[in-house]
mmCIF file of C-alpha atoms in Angstrom:
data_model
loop_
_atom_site.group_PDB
_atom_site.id
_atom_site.type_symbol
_atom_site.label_atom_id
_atom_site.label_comp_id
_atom_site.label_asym_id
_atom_site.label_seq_id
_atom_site.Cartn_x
_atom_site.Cartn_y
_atom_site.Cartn_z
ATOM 1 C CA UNK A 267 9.083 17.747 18.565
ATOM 2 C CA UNK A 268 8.113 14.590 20.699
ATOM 3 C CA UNK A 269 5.009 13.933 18.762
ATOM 4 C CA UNK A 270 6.658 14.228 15.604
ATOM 5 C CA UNK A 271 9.077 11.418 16.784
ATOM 6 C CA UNK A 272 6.046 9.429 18.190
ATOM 7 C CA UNK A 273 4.582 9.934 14.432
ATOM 8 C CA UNK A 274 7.632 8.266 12.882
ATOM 9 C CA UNK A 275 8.283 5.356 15.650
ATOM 10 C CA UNK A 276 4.375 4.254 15.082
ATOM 11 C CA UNK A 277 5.182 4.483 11.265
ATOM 12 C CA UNK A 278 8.032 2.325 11.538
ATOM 13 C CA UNK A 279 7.308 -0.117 13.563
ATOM 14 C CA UNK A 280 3.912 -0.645 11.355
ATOM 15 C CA UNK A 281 4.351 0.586 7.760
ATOM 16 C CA UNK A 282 8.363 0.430 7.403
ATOM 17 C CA UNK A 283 8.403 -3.599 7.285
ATOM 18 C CA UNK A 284 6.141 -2.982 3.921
ATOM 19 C CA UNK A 285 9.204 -2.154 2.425
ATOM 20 C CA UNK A 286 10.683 -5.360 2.171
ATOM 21 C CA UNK A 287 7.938 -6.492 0.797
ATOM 22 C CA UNK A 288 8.017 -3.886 -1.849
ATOM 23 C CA UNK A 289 11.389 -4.317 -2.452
ATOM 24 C CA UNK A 290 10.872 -8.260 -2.654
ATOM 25 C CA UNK A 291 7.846 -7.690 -5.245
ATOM 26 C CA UNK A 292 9.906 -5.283 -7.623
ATOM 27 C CA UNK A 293 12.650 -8.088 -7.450
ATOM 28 C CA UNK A 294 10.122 -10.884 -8.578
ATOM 29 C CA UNK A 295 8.597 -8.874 -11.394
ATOM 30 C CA UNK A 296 11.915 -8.175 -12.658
ATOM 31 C CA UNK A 297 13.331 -11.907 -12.318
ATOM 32 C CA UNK A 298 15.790 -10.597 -9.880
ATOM 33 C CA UNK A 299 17.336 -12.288 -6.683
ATOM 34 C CA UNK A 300 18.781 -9.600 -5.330
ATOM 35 C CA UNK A 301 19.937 -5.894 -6.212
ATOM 36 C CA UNK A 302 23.475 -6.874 -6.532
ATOM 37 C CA UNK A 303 23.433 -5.409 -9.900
ATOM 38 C CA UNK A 304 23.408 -1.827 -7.796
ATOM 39 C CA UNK A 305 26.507 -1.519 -5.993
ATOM 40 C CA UNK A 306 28.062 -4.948 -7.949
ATOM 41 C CA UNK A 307 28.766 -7.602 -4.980
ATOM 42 C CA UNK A 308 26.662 -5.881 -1.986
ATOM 43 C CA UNK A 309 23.069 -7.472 -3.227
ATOM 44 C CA UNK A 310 22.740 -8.701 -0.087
ATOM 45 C CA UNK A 311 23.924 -5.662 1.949
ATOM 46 C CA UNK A 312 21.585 -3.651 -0.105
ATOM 47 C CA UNK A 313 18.766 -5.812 0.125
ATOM 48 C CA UNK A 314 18.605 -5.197 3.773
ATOM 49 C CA UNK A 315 18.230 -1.650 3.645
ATOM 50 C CA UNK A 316 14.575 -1.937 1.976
ATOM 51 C CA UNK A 317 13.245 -0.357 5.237
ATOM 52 C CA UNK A 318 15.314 2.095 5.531
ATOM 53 C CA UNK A 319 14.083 3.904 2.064
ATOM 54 C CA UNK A 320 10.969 3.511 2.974
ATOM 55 C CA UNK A 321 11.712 5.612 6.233
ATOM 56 C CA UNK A 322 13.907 8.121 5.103
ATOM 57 C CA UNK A 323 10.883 8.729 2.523
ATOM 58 C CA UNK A 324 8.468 9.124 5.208
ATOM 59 C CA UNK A 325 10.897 11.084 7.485
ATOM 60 C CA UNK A 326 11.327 13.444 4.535
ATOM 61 C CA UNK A 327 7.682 13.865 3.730
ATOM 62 C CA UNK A 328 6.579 14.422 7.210
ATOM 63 C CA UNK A 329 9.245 17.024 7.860
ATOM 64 C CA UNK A 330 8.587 18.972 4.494
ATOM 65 C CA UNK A 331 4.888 18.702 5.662
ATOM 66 C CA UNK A 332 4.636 19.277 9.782
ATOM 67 C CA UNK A 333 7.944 20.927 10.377
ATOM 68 C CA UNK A 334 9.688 22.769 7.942
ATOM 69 C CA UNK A 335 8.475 26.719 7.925
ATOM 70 C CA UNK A 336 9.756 29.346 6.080
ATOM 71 C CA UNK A 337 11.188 32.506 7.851
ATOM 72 C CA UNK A 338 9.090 35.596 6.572
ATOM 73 C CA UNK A 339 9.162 38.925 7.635
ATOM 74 C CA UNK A 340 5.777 38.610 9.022
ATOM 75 C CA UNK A 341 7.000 35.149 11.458
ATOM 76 C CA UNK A 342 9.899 37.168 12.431
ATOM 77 C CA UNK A 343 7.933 40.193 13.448
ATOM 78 C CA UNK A 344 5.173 37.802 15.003
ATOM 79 C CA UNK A 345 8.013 36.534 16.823
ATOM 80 C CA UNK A 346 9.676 39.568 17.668
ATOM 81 C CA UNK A 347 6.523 41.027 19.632
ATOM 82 C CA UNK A 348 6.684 37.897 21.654
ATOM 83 C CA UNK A 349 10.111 39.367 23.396
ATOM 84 C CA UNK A 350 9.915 42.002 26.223
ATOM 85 C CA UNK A 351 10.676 45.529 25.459
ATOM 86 C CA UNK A 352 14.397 45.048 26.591
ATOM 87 C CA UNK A 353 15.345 42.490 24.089
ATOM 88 C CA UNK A 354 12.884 44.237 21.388
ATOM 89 C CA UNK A 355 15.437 47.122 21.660
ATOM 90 C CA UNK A 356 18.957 44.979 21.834
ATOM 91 C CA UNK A 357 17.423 42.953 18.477
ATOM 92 C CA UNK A 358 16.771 46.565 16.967
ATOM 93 C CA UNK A 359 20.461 47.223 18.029
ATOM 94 C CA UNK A 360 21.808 44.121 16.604
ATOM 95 C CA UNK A 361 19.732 44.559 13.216
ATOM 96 C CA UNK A 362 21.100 47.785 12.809
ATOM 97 C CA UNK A 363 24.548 47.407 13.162
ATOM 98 C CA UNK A 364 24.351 44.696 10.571
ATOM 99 C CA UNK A 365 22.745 46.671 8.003
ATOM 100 C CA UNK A 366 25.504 49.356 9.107
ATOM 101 C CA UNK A 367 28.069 46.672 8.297
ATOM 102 C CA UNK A 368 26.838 45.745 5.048
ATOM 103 C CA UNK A 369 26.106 49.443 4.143
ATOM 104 C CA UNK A 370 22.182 49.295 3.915
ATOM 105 C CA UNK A 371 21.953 52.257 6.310
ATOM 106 C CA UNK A 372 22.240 55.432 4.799
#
């Protein structure tokens, strides 16, 4: 977890700024001064959050990428054989009782 922060503190304190200057060349090209036309009187507040969009785009990216995993059968069992034998047994107890519950069991 503590390299994937250091990942996203090195990208923001050198890429992140790039998004004001993204922001500012979509405003020029469009004859814009500010995205006021967004939320209607908060141009200003808005245009401050360039940055920020940029981030949350690399923050999303980087998790879908690095850290999201799917749970499969085969991760759980991986998983499971990690445990000692005692809490192998008490997770076999567990799973069972919920498949009782929902009436998987026969």
């Amino acid at each position: 977890a503590q390299i994937h922060a250091l990942c996203l503190a090195l990208f923001a304190s050198f890429a992140a700024p790039f998004g004001g200057f993204l922001s500012s060349a979509i405003k020029r090209a469009y004859g814009i001064k500010d995205f006021n036309n967004l939320i209607p009187g908060h141009g200003g507040m808005m245009d401050r959050f360039d940055c920020q969009f940029v981030m949350f785009l690399c923050t999303f990216v980087h998790h879908r990428t690095f850290c999201h995993s799917p749970v499969t059968v085969a991760s759980l069992l991986g998983s499971a054989g990690q445990l000692p034998l005692s809490e192998q047994q008490e997770l076999l107890r567990r799973l069972t009782e919920r498949l009782a519950a929902r009436g998987a069991l026969s």
